[in-house]
């Protein structure tokens, strides 16, 4: 199976909210024909109505190559029956739902169906996401490769060794963009508290976080070296890092608590 099978047999996107839209934008920008995509969503947003050829809330194709499930975990009970008839055929199911285990989809579609659980993130909307994948026993190399091809159109892809890693992955990269956006908010607020006007503080914080992110991506040096490159002895950065790197009240213990809370919520959702 390759991307031609998606073009020919079609892709069904079940749920097209924030994450589904982020991926769909990336696929369409990458050349996937809109006529190959069937979107099922009870209240499709305006931008979807304007895409010529898109099969919006149309009948299901007979034998789509892939169904991508992007509804909230709490909506699965309502949403899955709509596509359950595709189970056991030649369709690959890929779910991006946090905390919904592969076993739940095997119950819905049958254990004979190839099912892949994926955890993407919203930078997919600008082709800069990262998605982690793990498949069930029926997901062979061709299925994994197809999911990898599709998701690599919107960023990086990694394969996991076990489904148990998914809770921690969700805590780091699935939810992670929110931590970074909050970092921008916090830096801007602190700049304002130091006397800058709001607009200037936000502009400085946004450019600094995105610029540092790009440098971290492109540089061959690890983040620790990039950090040291900013830090002059007894300078301003050293003064700030003394606060941020405090082992009791600094960023590492705070981030550990935040990611532990996200992973715990992911586990809770799977109960
Ligand atoms: N947002 C993110 O950063 C990430 C999200 N995820 C996962 O992606 C999934 C979707 O999250 P997100 O996009 O944020 O949520 P959204 O609420 O933005 O999107 C879900 C969409 O599904 C629609 N929907 C509700 N019921 C049905 C149904 N029965 N059939 C079809 N569509 C339905 C919703 O419509 P309506 O709004 O009308 O209810 C909405 O448009 C979740 O499982 C989440 O865990 C994974 C990684 C990152
Ligand atoms: O907050 C959530 O539950 C989803 C999963 C990862 C990012 N957003």
PDB file of N, CA and C in Angstrom, residues 10-67:
ATOM      1  N   UNK A  10      -9.312   6.418  -1.340  1.00  0.00           N
ATOM      2  CA  UNK A  10      -9.813   7.483  -0.478  1.00  0.00           C
ATOM      3  C   UNK A  10      -9.376   7.377   0.968  1.00  0.00           C
ATOM      4  N   UNK A  11      -9.485   8.517   1.632  1.00  0.00           N
ATOM      5  CA  UNK A  11      -9.175   8.645   3.054  1.00  0.00           C
ATOM      6  C   UNK A  11     -10.406   9.230   3.730  1.00  0.00           C
ATOM      7  N   UNK A  12     -10.791   8.645   4.858  1.00  0.00           N
ATOM      8  CA  UNK A  12     -11.915   9.181   5.629  1.00  0.00           C
ATOM      9  C   UNK A  12     -11.350   9.834   6.883  1.00  0.00           C
ATOM     10  N   UNK A  13     -11.744  11.085   7.129  1.00  0.00           N
ATOM     11  CA  UNK A  13     -11.314  11.782   8.346  1.00  0.00           C
ATOM     12  C   UNK A  13     -12.532  11.915   9.252  1.00  0.00           C
ATOM     13  N   UNK A  14     -12.508  11.189  10.365  1.00  0.00           N
ATOM     14  CA  UNK A  14     -13.641  11.202  11.298  1.00  0.00           C
ATOM     15  C   UNK A  14     -13.335  12.215  12.398  1.00  0.00           C
ATOM     16  N   UNK A  15     -13.975  13.387  12.335  1.00  0.00           N
ATOM     17  CA  UNK A  15     -13.693  14.464  13.277  1.00  0.00           C
ATOM     18  C   UNK A  15     -12.681  15.407  12.671  1.00  0.00           C
ATOM     19  N   UNK A  16     -13.110  16.644  12.421  1.00  0.00           N
ATOM     20  CA  UNK A  16     -12.181  17.602  11.805  1.00  0.00           C
ATOM     21  C   UNK A  16     -12.178  18.894  12.612  1.00  0.00           C
ATOM     22  N   UNK A  17     -11.720  18.779  13.854  1.00  0.00           N
ATOM     23  CA  UNK A  17     -11.569  19.956  14.718  1.00  0.00           C
ATOM     24  C   UNK A  17     -10.142  20.466  14.619  1.00  0.00           C
ATOM     25  N   UNK A  18      -9.542  20.775  15.770  1.00  0.00           N
ATOM     26  CA  UNK A  18      -8.218  21.412  15.761  1.00  0.00           C
ATOM     27  C   UNK A  18      -7.145  20.481  15.191  1.00  0.00           C
ATOM     28  N   UNK A  19      -7.127  19.229  15.654  1.00  0.00           N
ATOM     29  CA  UNK A  19      -6.060  18.334  15.198  1.00  0.00           C
ATOM     30  C   UNK A  19      -6.339  17.811  13.791  1.00  0.00           C
ATOM     31  N   UNK A  20      -7.599  17.424  13.529  1.00  0.00           N
ATOM     32  CA  UNK A  20      -7.950  16.942  12.187  1.00  0.00           C
ATOM     33  C   UNK A  20      -7.690  18.021  11.142  1.00  0.00           C
ATOM     34  N   UNK A  21      -8.054  19.261  11.450  1.00  0.00           N
ATOM     35  CA  UNK A  21      -7.836  20.367  10.494  1.00  0.00           C
ATOM     36  C   UNK A  21      -6.348  20.595  10.270  1.00  0.00           C
ATOM     37  N   UNK A  22      -5.564  20.537  11.350  1.00  0.00           N
ATOM     38  CA  UNK A  22      -4.112  20.773  11.222  1.00  0.00           C
ATOM     39  C   UNK A  22      -3.525  19.767  10.227  1.00  0.00           C
ATOM     40  N   UNK A  23      -3.924  18.500  10.356  1.00  0.00           N
ATOM     41  CA  UNK A  23      -3.372  17.482   9.454  1.00  0.00           C
ATOM     42  C   UNK A  23      -3.917  17.640   8.044  1.00  0.00           C
ATOM     43  N   UNK A  24      -5.234  17.871   7.938  1.00  0.00           N
ATOM     44  CA  UNK A  24      -5.837  17.984   6.605  1.00  0.00           C
ATOM     45  C   UNK A  24      -5.211  19.141   5.819  1.00  0.00           C
ATOM     46  N   UNK A  25      -4.963  20.265   6.498  1.00  0.00           N
ATOM     47  CA  UNK A  25      -4.324  21.408   5.814  1.00  0.00           C
ATOM     48  C   UNK A  25      -2.970  20.988   5.253  1.00  0.00           C
ATOM     49  N   UNK A  26      -2.216  20.238   6.068  1.00  0.00           N
ATOM     50  CA  UNK A  26      -0.891  19.790   5.625  1.00  0.00           C
ATOM     51  C   UNK A  26      -0.985  18.843   4.432  1.00  0.00           C
ATOM     52  N   UNK A  27      -1.949  17.913   4.448  1.00  0.00           N
ATOM     53  CA  UNK A  27      -2.071  16.941   3.343  1.00  0.00           C
ATOM     54  C   UNK A  27      -2.475  17.633   2.048  1.00  0.00           C
ATOM     55  N   UNK A  28      -3.462  18.550   2.167  1.00  0.00           N
ATOM     56  CA  UNK A  28      -3.924  19.235   0.952  1.00  0.00           C
ATOM     57  C   UNK A  28      -2.790  20.087   0.388  1.00  0.00           C
ATOM     58  N   UNK A  29      -2.064  20.755   1.279  1.00  0.00           N
ATOM     59  CA  UNK A  29      -0.924  21.571   0.822  1.00  0.00           C
ATOM     60  C   UNK A  29       0.147  20.681   0.183  1.00  0.00           C
ATOM     61  N   UNK A  30       0.235  19.432   0.647  1.00  0.00           N
ATOM     62  CA  UNK A  30       1.238  18.503   0.117  1.00  0.00           C
ATOM     63  C   UNK A  30       0.782  17.796  -1.155  1.00  0.00           C
ATOM     64  N   UNK A  31      -0.421  18.110  -1.646  1.00  0.00           N
ATOM     65  CA  UNK A  31      -0.838  17.595  -2.946  1.00  0.00           C
ATOM     66  C   UNK A  31      -1.866  16.479  -2.907  1.00  0.00           C
ATOM     67  N   UNK A  32      -2.360  16.105  -1.715  1.00  0.00           N
ATOM     68  CA  UNK A  32      -3.422  15.085  -1.689  1.00  0.00           C
ATOM     69  C   UNK A  32      -4.686  15.694  -2.307  1.00  0.00           C
ATOM     70  N   UNK A  33      -5.275  15.047  -3.341  1.00  0.00           N
ATOM     71  CA  UNK A  33      -6.457  15.653  -3.975  1.00  0.00           C
ATOM     72  C   UNK A  33      -7.636  15.700  -2.996  1.00  0.00           C
ATOM     73  N   UNK A  34      -8.336  16.833  -2.967  1.00  0.00           N
ATOM     74  CA  UNK A  34      -9.442  16.978  -2.012  1.00  0.00           C
ATOM     75  C   UNK A  34     -10.532  15.942  -2.287  1.00  0.00           C
ATOM     76  N   UNK A  35     -10.678  15.523  -3.557  1.00  0.00           N
ATOM     77  CA  UNK A  35     -11.729  14.553  -3.898  1.00  0.00           C
ATOM     78  C   UNK A  35     -11.431  13.166  -3.318  1.00  0.00           C
ATOM     79  N   UNK A  36     -10.212  12.949  -2.836  1.00  0.00           N
ATOM     80  CA  UNK A  36      -9.883  11.663  -2.212  1.00  0.00           C
ATOM     81  C   UNK A  36     -10.237  11.639  -0.730  1.00  0.00           C
ATOM     82  N   UNK A  37     -10.698  12.794  -0.197  1.00  0.00           N
ATOM     83  CA  UNK A  37     -10.914  12.888   1.253  1.00  0.00           C
ATOM     84  C   UNK A  37     -12.407  13.030   1.568  1.00  0.00           C
ATOM     85  N   UNK A  38     -12.899  12.152   2.446  1.00  0.00           N
ATOM     86  CA  UNK A  38     -14.257  12.269   2.976  1.00  0.00           C
ATOM     87  C   UNK A  38     -14.133  12.717   4.422  1.00  0.00           C
ATOM     88  N   UNK A  39     -14.710  13.876   4.756  1.00  0.00           N
ATOM     89  CA  UNK A  39     -14.670  14.363   6.134  1.00  0.00           C
ATOM     90  C   UNK A  39     -16.039  14.131   6.769  1.00  0.00           C
ATOM     91  N   UNK A  40     -16.031  13.495   7.929  1.00  0.00           N
ATOM     92  CA  UNK A  40     -17.270  13.316   8.686  1.00  0.00           C
ATOM     93  C   UNK A  40     -17.174  14.148   9.952  1.00  0.00           C
ATOM     94  N   UNK A  41     -18.012  15.157  10.066  1.00  0.00           N
ATOM     95  CA  UNK A  41     -18.005  16.022  11.256  1.00  0.00           C
ATOM     96  C   UNK A  41     -19.367  16.689  11.307  1.00  0.00           C
ATOM     97  N   UNK A  42     -20.055  16.587  12.456  1.00  0.00           N
ATOM     98  CA  UNK A  42     -21.431  17.113  12.507  1.00  0.00           C
ATOM     99  C   UNK A  42     -21.515  18.616  12.301  1.00  0.00           C
ATOM    100  N   UNK A  43     -20.477  19.360  12.724  1.00  0.00           N
ATOM    101  CA  UNK A  43     -20.505  20.829  12.549  1.00  0.00           C
ATOM    102  C   UNK A  43     -19.208  21.268  11.895  1.00  0.00           C
ATOM    103  N   UNK A  44     -19.070  21.007  10.587  1.00  0.00           N
ATOM    104  CA  UNK A  44     -17.795  21.332   9.940  1.00  0.00           C
ATOM    105  C   UNK A  44     -17.526  22.833   9.940  1.00  0.00           C
ATOM    106  N   UNK A  45     -16.287  23.208  10.173  1.00  0.00           N
ATOM    107  CA  UNK A  45     -15.973  24.639  10.220  1.00  0.00           C
ATOM    108  C   UNK A  45     -15.969  25.228   8.807  1.00  0.00           C
ATOM    109  N   UNK A  46     -16.045  26.570   8.764  1.00  0.00           N
ATOM    110  CA  UNK A  46     -16.263  27.274   7.494  1.00  0.00           C
ATOM    111  C   UNK A  46     -15.197  26.953   6.445  1.00  0.00           C
ATOM    112  N   UNK A  47     -13.933  26.842   6.887  1.00  0.00           N
ATOM    113  CA  UNK A  47     -12.870  26.680   5.888  1.00  0.00           C
ATOM    114  C   UNK A  47     -13.066  25.396   5.080  1.00  0.00           C
ATOM    115  N   UNK A  48     -13.725  24.372   5.705  1.00  0.00           N
ATOM    116  CA  UNK A  48     -13.948  23.106   4.999  1.00  0.00           C
ATOM    117  C   UNK A  48     -14.961  23.271   3.870  1.00  0.00           C
ATOM    118  N   UNK A  49     -15.965  24.153   4.119  1.00  0.00           N
ATOM    119  CA  UNK A  49     -17.023  24.348   3.116  1.00  0.00           C
ATOM    120  C   UNK A  49     -16.457  24.915   1.814  1.00  0.00           C
ATOM    121  N   UNK A  50     -15.315  25.623   1.957  1.00  0.00           N
ATOM    122  CA  UNK A  50     -14.746  26.279   0.770  1.00  0.00           C
ATOM    123  C   UNK A  50     -13.800  25.394  -0.028  1.00  0.00           C
ATOM    124  N   UNK A  51     -13.584  24.159   0.374  1.00  0.00           N
ATOM    125  CA  UNK A  51     -12.616  23.325  -0.363  1.00  0.00           C
ATOM    126  C   UNK A  51     -13.333  22.566  -1.479  1.00  0.00           C
ATOM    127  N   UNK A  52     -13.028  22.965  -2.691  1.00  0.00           N
ATOM    128  CA  UNK A  52     -13.697  22.359  -3.842  1.00  0.00           C
ATOM    129  C   UNK A  52     -13.357  20.876  -3.955  1.00  0.00           C
ATOM    130  N   UNK A  53     -14.371  20.049  -4.163  1.00  0.00           N
ATOM    131  CA  UNK A  53     -14.148  18.623  -4.392  1.00  0.00           C
ATOM    132  C   UNK A  53     -14.138  17.793  -3.119  1.00  0.00           C
ATOM    133  N   UNK A  54     -13.952  18.438  -1.967  1.00  0.00           N
ATOM    134  CA  UNK A  54     -13.906  17.689  -0.700  1.00  0.00           C
ATOM    135  C   UNK A  54     -15.254  17.017  -0.450  1.00  0.00           C
ATOM    136  N   UNK A  55     -15.226  15.768  -0.043  1.00  0.00           N
ATOM    137  CA  UNK A  55     -16.467  15.029   0.223  1.00  0.00           C
ATOM    138  C   UNK A  55     -16.851  15.261   1.688  1.00  0.00           C
ATOM    139  N   UNK A  56     -17.641  16.306   1.908  1.00  0.00           N
ATOM    140  CA  UNK A  56     -17.963  16.720   3.271  1.00  0.00           C
ATOM    141  C   UNK A  56     -19.283  16.083   3.721  1.00  0.00           C
ATOM    142  N   UNK A  57     -19.204  15.266   4.763  1.00  0.00           N
ATOM    143  CA  UNK A  57     -20.357  14.518   5.273  1.00  0.00           C
ATOM    144  C   UNK A  57     -21.076  13.762   4.152  1.00  0.00           C
ATOM    145  N   UNK A  58     -20.276  13.230   3.213  1.00  0.00           N
ATOM    146  CA  UNK A  58     -20.822  12.421   2.108  1.00  0.00           C
ATOM    147  C   UNK A  58     -20.873  10.951   2.557  1.00  0.00           C
ATOM    148  N   UNK A  59     -21.475  10.095   1.705  1.00  0.00           N
ATOM    149  CA  UNK A  59     -21.485   8.652   2.006  1.00  0.00           C
ATOM    150  C   UNK A  59     -20.053   8.137   2.101  1.00  0.00           C
ATOM    151  N   UNK A  60     -19.870   7.090   2.894  1.00  0.00           N
ATOM    152  CA  UNK A  60     -18.531   6.498   3.011  1.00  0.00           C
ATOM    153  C   UNK A  60     -18.142   5.861   1.684  1.00  0.00           C
ATOM    154  N   UNK A  61     -16.857   5.988   1.289  1.00  0.00           N
ATOM    155  CA  UNK A  61     -16.398   5.194   0.137  1.00  0.00           C
ATOM    156  C   UNK A  61     -16.502   3.703   0.506  1.00  0.00           C
ATOM    157  N   UNK A  62     -16.576   2.819  -0.517  1.00  0.00           N
ATOM    158  CA  UNK A  62     -16.779   1.388  -0.247  1.00  0.00           C
ATOM    159  C   UNK A  62     -15.631   0.763   0.534  1.00  0.00           C
ATOM    160  N   UNK A  63     -14.420   1.108   0.129  1.00  0.00           N
ATOM    161  CA  UNK A  63     -13.269   0.420   0.701  1.00  0.00           C
ATOM    162  C   UNK A  63     -12.096   1.409   0.823  1.00  0.00           C
ATOM    163  N   UNK A  64     -12.251   2.428   1.701  1.00  0.00           N
ATOM    164  CA  UNK A  64     -11.185   3.434   1.788  1.00  0.00           C
ATOM    165  C   UNK A  64      -9.864   2.812   2.225  1.00  0.00           C
ATOM    166  N   UNK A  65      -8.763   3.385   1.757  1.00  0.00           N
ATOM    167  CA  UNK A  65      -7.453   2.864   2.153  1.00  0.00           C
ATOM    168  C   UNK A  65      -7.215   3.115   3.631  1.00  0.00           C
ATOM    169  N   UNK A  66      -7.725   4.255   4.129  1.00  0.00           N
ATOM    170  CA  UNK A  66      -7.384   4.645   5.502  1.00  0.00           C
ATOM    171  C   UNK A  66      -8.505   5.475   6.122  1.00  0.00           C
ATOM    172  N   UNK A  67      -8.797   5.183   7.380  1.00  0.00           N
ATOM    173  CA  UNK A  67      -9.707   6.037   8.151  1.00  0.00           C
ATOM    174  C   UNK A  67      -8.897   6.663   9.268  1.00  0.00           C
TER     175      UNK A  67
END
